[in-house]
């Protein structure tokens, strides 16, 4: 069995393009498998590609997909990174040749705002062949790990742009992993970095427990207190409740991203297996799941809110068929938004209003009446376009957007923006939640969670029969307008530590408040820890509304991760009056409230702090040295203020966490953040990074030893990062 599995794994590697021998490369045999006659027959018949463009379309899908990067738009450093990319790396590689091939410099995506997204045809192999390109590659990797750059496919950037997010919005990402779109949503919430913590939040969900941790990794790079990762089936995400003016109310989301699982035939340029495995059966099998997820999404959408439905499939069965079915069942509660001018520069084709269905054997059906009885379980009426011409015209399916690969050298994609004008027909008569004292006796015994269940899922008997049949659970007709009692939620995967908020009189907080002279408006009730008992090793902060969600739904949902770390326990600090030092991850959320322990530093000071392990206080500039001498031992913030008259220096503020010792000072900054700040200051870190990487490789498996002097404190920081954190 073991040998067979090993051979299977080897064959799988060969199919994925890994080298088998000296002469085999990544592209060996790649072009040979880029054929699927059924795919061509199907899409030519449907005419989703404009007339006369079929050859261009097929030529494009056979070409490798360009790599795309996006500079995180909410960080104050975004413009600085963009300036650094354009003035240094892009200019250096503009006229470069590798193995006789001229390298094309990266180009901005014309439709993405503020030149914050770029694409290039350079492969990873080419990036490593030239010292200059290798340097660029290391820059991309390092900045990605720091959260300043995200590697994301171009078309997947479109849905968040169409959501039109504001800082106060409550957002649900229903199928979030691996998290590139989620990261984009977080950035948009934090569009104003000079203001307080945003009122809104993002709840990012995924059904796969392991992929949730990939999602956590993506989200944690952005250090936001406004993100929560949960683990549920998207077609059955629990309806949550919140406390609103002392009463329990149902949580409806202002924005929902519904990027559903799909057949992925729009990803043929990067997923080679799709060519071999594509069949029309894939769409038929997924249509029901896509319908259930989309219906559950619009149910939880607030009136006036927007839901973006998207797939990386070109198939109308997964695209327009789902939208048409939603619109028909909504009875006017939903409408397709006209977003033609919301992404200037983006090329797309309108949604189709007629389509046929084909089985994997090549048999075509135009409408439901043609489908034989023995196929009714595989083919459903919702897969066909509406038969009523007037109803079809009112739907305005042409407002859907289909992005074709040959128009702007991208993958294939489908997007539709739905606006909710009224409650869904089957949700219009749900009972209202009230105070305990005003409820009937029969209702008073129910828990708040059960009451929210009934309020959110009531009136199910009015739901259309075919929609109700697609649900995993049905409603008993017992004369009561509501579902059966909620079943206990099944939890899978790892058991997470609890989320425990500090109480009003928690003894941990007064020393912290005094030591850092926190502003009176600091939201201390939003601070949480991950343990009920013992010493609190780390303290985290969440936004006000996320606290509301956590406190009212802890038994209803499986939370994988939330909050950003703001303080870590340091026993040495007890001697100075505070046992908690500041954490770099949360400094941008925390800094607006800190009024003490701040040192103003210059560019030269930062260079000293980030390139030396424990520099003496005397190595700081005169002003910084004088400020440091006035402070006692303990955690500090080192703040750089930009100088508008010195355009060569960074034009964005920088806050670094550190420690003021007896005679020295040190910065507590993670490795890739350290490289990031040094680059911003014009320090060449490529050779230093390579030296550190070589040291780590050499030290692996050896006991003892320390890193090179200029980076040795990274060992301490690495140890600190192993603490359990949300």
Coordinates of N, CA and C in Angstrom, one line a residue, residues 33-137:
X33 N -1.6 18.8 -23.2 CA -2.9 18.5 -22.5 C -3.9 19.6 -22.6
X34 N -3.6 20.7 -23.3 CA -4.5 21.8 -23.3 C -5.5 21.7 -24.5
X35 N -6.2 20.6 -24.4 CA -7.2 20.3 -25.4 C -8.4 19.6 -24.6
X36 N -9.6 20.1 -24.9 CA -10.8 19.4 -24.4 C -12.0 19.8 -25.4
X37 N -12.2 18.8 -26.3 CA -13.2 19.0 -27.4 C -14.6 19.3 -26.8
X38 N -15.0 18.7 -25.7 CA -16.3 18.9 -25.1 C -16.4 20.4 -24.7
X39 N -15.3 20.9 -24.1 CA -15.3 22.3 -23.6 C -15.5 23.2 -24.8
X40 N -14.8 23.0 -25.9 CA -14.9 23.9 -27.0 C -16.3 23.8 -27.6
X41 N -16.8 22.5 -27.8 CA -18.2 22.3 -28.3 C -19.2 23.0 -27.5
X42 N -19.1 22.9 -26.2 CA -20.1 23.5 -25.3 C -20.2 25.0 -25.4
X43 N -19.0 25.7 -25.2 CA -19.0 27.1 -25.1 C -19.2 27.8 -26.5
X44 N -18.8 27.1 -27.6 CA -19.1 27.6 -28.9 C -20.6 27.7 -29.1
X45 N -21.3 26.6 -28.7 CA -22.7 26.5 -28.8 C -23.4 27.6 -28.0
X46 N -22.9 27.9 -26.8 CA -23.6 28.9 -25.9 C -23.3 30.3 -26.3
X47 N -22.2 30.5 -27.1 CA -21.9 31.8 -27.6 C -21.7 32.9 -26.5
X48 N -21.0 32.5 -25.5 CA -20.6 33.4 -24.4 C -19.4 34.3 -24.9
X49 N -18.7 33.8 -25.9 CA -17.6 34.6 -26.4 C -18.1 35.4 -27.6
X50 N -17.9 36.7 -27.7 CA -18.4 37.5 -28.8 C -18.0 36.9 -30.2
X51 N -18.8 37.1 -31.1 CA -18.6 36.6 -32.5 C -17.2 37.1 -33.1
X52 N -16.5 36.1 -33.6 CA -15.2 36.5 -34.2 C -14.0 36.5 -33.3
X53 N -14.3 36.2 -32.0 CA -13.2 36.2 -31.0 C -12.8 34.8 -30.4
X54 N -13.4 33.8 -31.0 CA -13.2 32.4 -30.4 C -11.7 32.0 -30.5
X55 N -11.1 32.2 -31.6 CA -9.7 31.8 -31.7 C -8.8 32.6 -30.7
X56 N -9.1 33.9 -30.5 CA -8.3 34.7 -29.5 C -8.6 34.1 -28.1
X57 N -9.8 33.8 -27.8 CA -10.2 33.2 -26.5 C -9.4 32.0 -26.3
X58 N -9.4 31.0 -27.2 CA -8.7 29.7 -27.0 C -7.2 29.9 -26.9
X59 N -6.7 30.9 -27.7 CA -5.2 31.1 -27.6 C -4.9 31.7 -26.2
X60 N -5.7 32.5 -25.7 CA -5.4 33.1 -24.4 C -5.5 32.1 -23.3
X61 N -6.5 31.2 -23.3 CA -6.6 30.2 -22.2 C -5.5 29.2 -22.2
X62 N -4.8 29.0 -23.3 CA -3.7 28.1 -23.4 C -2.4 28.7 -23.0
X63 N -2.4 30.0 -22.8 CA -1.2 30.7 -22.3 C -1.1 30.8 -20.8
X64 N 0.1 30.7 -20.2 CA 0.2 30.8 -18.7 C -0.4 32.1 -18.2
X65 N -0.9 32.1 -17.0 CA -1.5 33.3 -16.4 C -0.4 34.2 -15.8
X66 N -0.5 35.5 -16.1 CA 0.5 36.4 -15.5 C 0.4 36.5 -14.0
X67 N 1.5 36.7 -13.3 CA 1.5 36.8 -11.9 C 1.0 38.2 -11.6
X68 N 0.3 38.4 -10.5 CA -0.3 39.7 -10.1 C 0.0 39.9 -8.6
X69 N 0.3 41.1 -8.3 CA 0.5 41.5 -6.9 C -0.3 42.8 -6.6
X70 N -0.7 42.9 -5.4 CA -1.5 44.0 -4.9 C -0.9 44.6 -3.7
X71 N -0.7 45.9 -3.7 CA -0.2 46.6 -2.5 C -1.3 46.9 -1.6
X72 N -1.2 46.5 -0.3 CA -2.3 46.7 0.6 C -2.6 48.2 0.7
X73 N -3.9 48.5 0.4 CA -4.3 49.8 0.3 C -4.6 50.6 1.6
X74 N -4.8 49.8 2.7 CA -5.2 50.6 3.9 C -4.0 51.0 4.8
X75 N -2.9 50.4 4.6 CA -1.7 50.8 5.4 C -1.2 52.1 4.9
X76 N -0.7 52.9 5.8 CA -0.2 54.2 5.5 C 1.1 54.1 4.7
X77 N 1.6 52.9 4.6 CA 2.9 52.7 3.9 C 2.7 52.4 2.5
X78 N 1.4 52.3 2.0 CA 1.2 51.8 0.6 C 1.8 52.7 -0.4
X79 N 1.6 54.0 -0.3 CA 2.2 54.9 -1.3 C 3.8 54.8 -1.3
X80 N 4.3 54.6 -0.1 CA 5.8 54.5 0.1 C 6.3 53.2 -0.7
X81 N 5.6 52.1 -0.5 CA 6.0 50.9 -1.1 C 5.8 51.0 -2.7
X82 N 4.7 51.7 -3.1 CA 4.6 51.9 -4.5 C 5.7 52.7 -5.1
X83 N 6.0 53.8 -4.4 CA 7.1 54.6 -4.9 C 8.4 53.9 -4.9
X84 N 8.7 53.0 -3.9 CA 9.9 52.2 -3.9 C 9.9 51.2 -5.1
X85 N 8.8 50.6 -5.3 CA 8.7 49.6 -6.5 C 9.0 50.3 -7.8
X86 N 8.4 51.4 -8.0 CA 8.5 52.1 -9.3 C 9.9 52.7 -9.5
X87 N 10.4 53.3 -8.5 CA 11.7 54.0 -8.6 C 12.9 53.1 -8.5
X88 N 12.8 52.0 -7.9 CA 13.9 51.1 -7.7 C 13.8 49.8 -8.6
X89 N 12.9 48.9 -8.2 CA 12.9 47.6 -8.8 C 12.4 47.6 -10.3
X90 N 11.4 48.3 -10.6 CA 10.9 48.3 -11.9 C 11.8 49.0 -12.9
X91 N 12.5 50.0 -12.5 CA 13.5 50.7 -13.4 C 14.7 49.8 -13.6
X92 N 15.1 49.0 -12.6 CA 16.3 48.2 -12.7 C 16.1 47.0 -13.7
X93 N 14.8 46.5 -13.7 CA 14.6 45.3 -14.6 C 14.0 45.7 -15.9
X94 N 13.9 47.0 -16.2 CA 13.2 47.4 -17.4 C 13.8 46.9 -18.7
X95 N 15.1 46.9 -18.8 CA 15.8 46.5 -20.0 C 16.7 45.3 -19.8
X96 N 16.3 44.5 -18.8 CA 17.1 43.3 -18.5 C 16.8 42.2 -19.4
X97 N 17.8 41.4 -19.7 CA 17.6 40.1 -20.5 C 18.1 38.9 -19.7
X98 N 17.4 37.8 -19.8 CA 17.7 36.6 -19.1 C 17.7 35.5 -20.2
X99 N 18.8 34.9 -20.4 CA 18.9 33.8 -21.4 C 18.4 34.3 -22.8
X100 N 18.8 35.5 -23.1 CA 18.4 36.1 -24.4 C 16.9 36.6 -24.5
X101 N 16.2 36.4 -23.4 CA 14.8 36.9 -23.4 C 14.7 38.2 -22.7
X102 N 14.1 39.2 -23.3 CA 13.9 40.5 -22.7 C 12.8 40.4 -21.7
X103 N 13.1 40.9 -20.5 CA 12.1 40.9 -19.4 C 11.2 42.1 -19.5
X104 N 9.9 41.8 -19.5 CA 8.9 42.9 -19.5 C 8.7 43.4 -18.1
X105 N 8.8 44.7 -18.0 CA 8.6 45.3 -16.6 C 7.2 45.1 -16.2
X106 N 6.9 45.0 -15.0 CA 5.5 44.9 -14.5 C 4.7 46.1 -14.9
X107 N 3.4 45.9 -15.2 CA 2.5 47.0 -15.6 C 1.3 47.1 -14.6
X108 N 0.9 48.3 -14.3 CA -0.3 48.4 -13.4 C -1.6 47.9 -14.1
X109 N -2.5 47.3 -13.3 CA -3.8 47.0 -13.8 C -4.6 48.3 -14.0
X110 N -5.0 48.5 -15.3 CA -5.6 49.8 -15.6 C -6.9 50.1 -14.8
X111 N -7.6 49.1 -14.4 CA -8.9 49.3 -13.7 C -8.8 49.3 -12.2
X112 N -7.6 49.0 -11.7 CA -7.5 49.0 -10.2 C -7.1 50.3 -9.7
X113 N -7.8 50.9 -8.7 CA -7.5 52.2 -8.2 C -6.1 52.5 -7.7
X114 N -5.6 53.7 -8.0 CA -4.4 54.3 -7.5 C -3.1 53.4 -7.8
X115 N -3.1 52.7 -8.9 CA -2.0 51.9 -9.3 C -1.5 50.9 -8.2
X116 N -2.4 50.4 -7.4 CA -2.1 49.5 -6.3 C -2.1 48.0 -6.7
X117 N -2.3 47.7 -8.0 CA -2.2 46.3 -8.4 C -1.4 46.3 -9.7
X118 N -0.5 45.3 -9.8 CA 0.4 45.2 -10.9 C 0.5 43.7 -11.4
X119 N 0.8 43.5 -12.7 CA 0.9 42.2 -13.2 C 2.2 42.1 -14.1
X120 N 2.7 40.9 -14.1 CA 4.0 40.6 -14.9 C 4.0 39.2 -15.4
X121 N 4.6 39.0 -16.5 CA 4.7 37.7 -17.1 C 5.9 36.9 -16.6
X122 N 6.7 37.4 -15.7 CA 7.9 36.7 -15.2 C 7.5 35.5 -14.3
X123 N 8.1 34.4 -14.6 CA 7.8 33.2 -13.8 C 8.8 33.2 -12.6
X124 N 8.5 32.3 -11.7 CA 9.4 32.1 -10.5 C 10.8 31.7 -10.9
X125 N 10.9 30.9 -12.0 CA 12.2 30.4 -12.4 C 13.1 31.6 -12.9
X126 N 12.4 32.4 -13.7 CA 13.1 33.6 -14.3 C 13.5 34.5 -13.2
X127 N 12.7 34.7 -12.2 CA 13.0 35.6 -11.1 C 14.3 35.2 -10.3
X128 N 14.6 33.9 -10.4 CA 15.8 33.4 -9.6 C 17.0 33.3 -10.5
X129 N 16.9 33.6 -11.8 CA 18.1 33.4 -12.7 C 19.0 34.6 -12.7
X130 N 18.5 35.8 -12.4 CA 19.4 37.0 -12.4 C 19.5 37.5 -11.0
X131 N 20.7 38.0 -10.6 CA 20.8 38.6 -9.3 C 19.8 39.7 -9.0
X132 N 19.6 40.6 -10.1 CA 18.6 41.7 -9.9 C 17.2 41.2 -9.7
X133 N 16.8 40.1 -10.5 CA 15.5 39.6 -10.4 C 15.3 38.8 -9.1
X134 N 16.4 38.2 -8.6 CA 16.4 37.4 -7.4 C 16.1 38.4 -6.2
X135 N 16.8 39.6 -6.3 CA 16.6 40.6 -5.3 C 15.1 41.1 -5.3
X136 N 14.5 41.2 -6.5 CA 13.1 41.6 -6.6 C 12.2 40.5 -6.0
X137 N 12.6 39.2 -6.3 CA 11.8 38.1 -5.7 C 11.9 38.1 -4.2

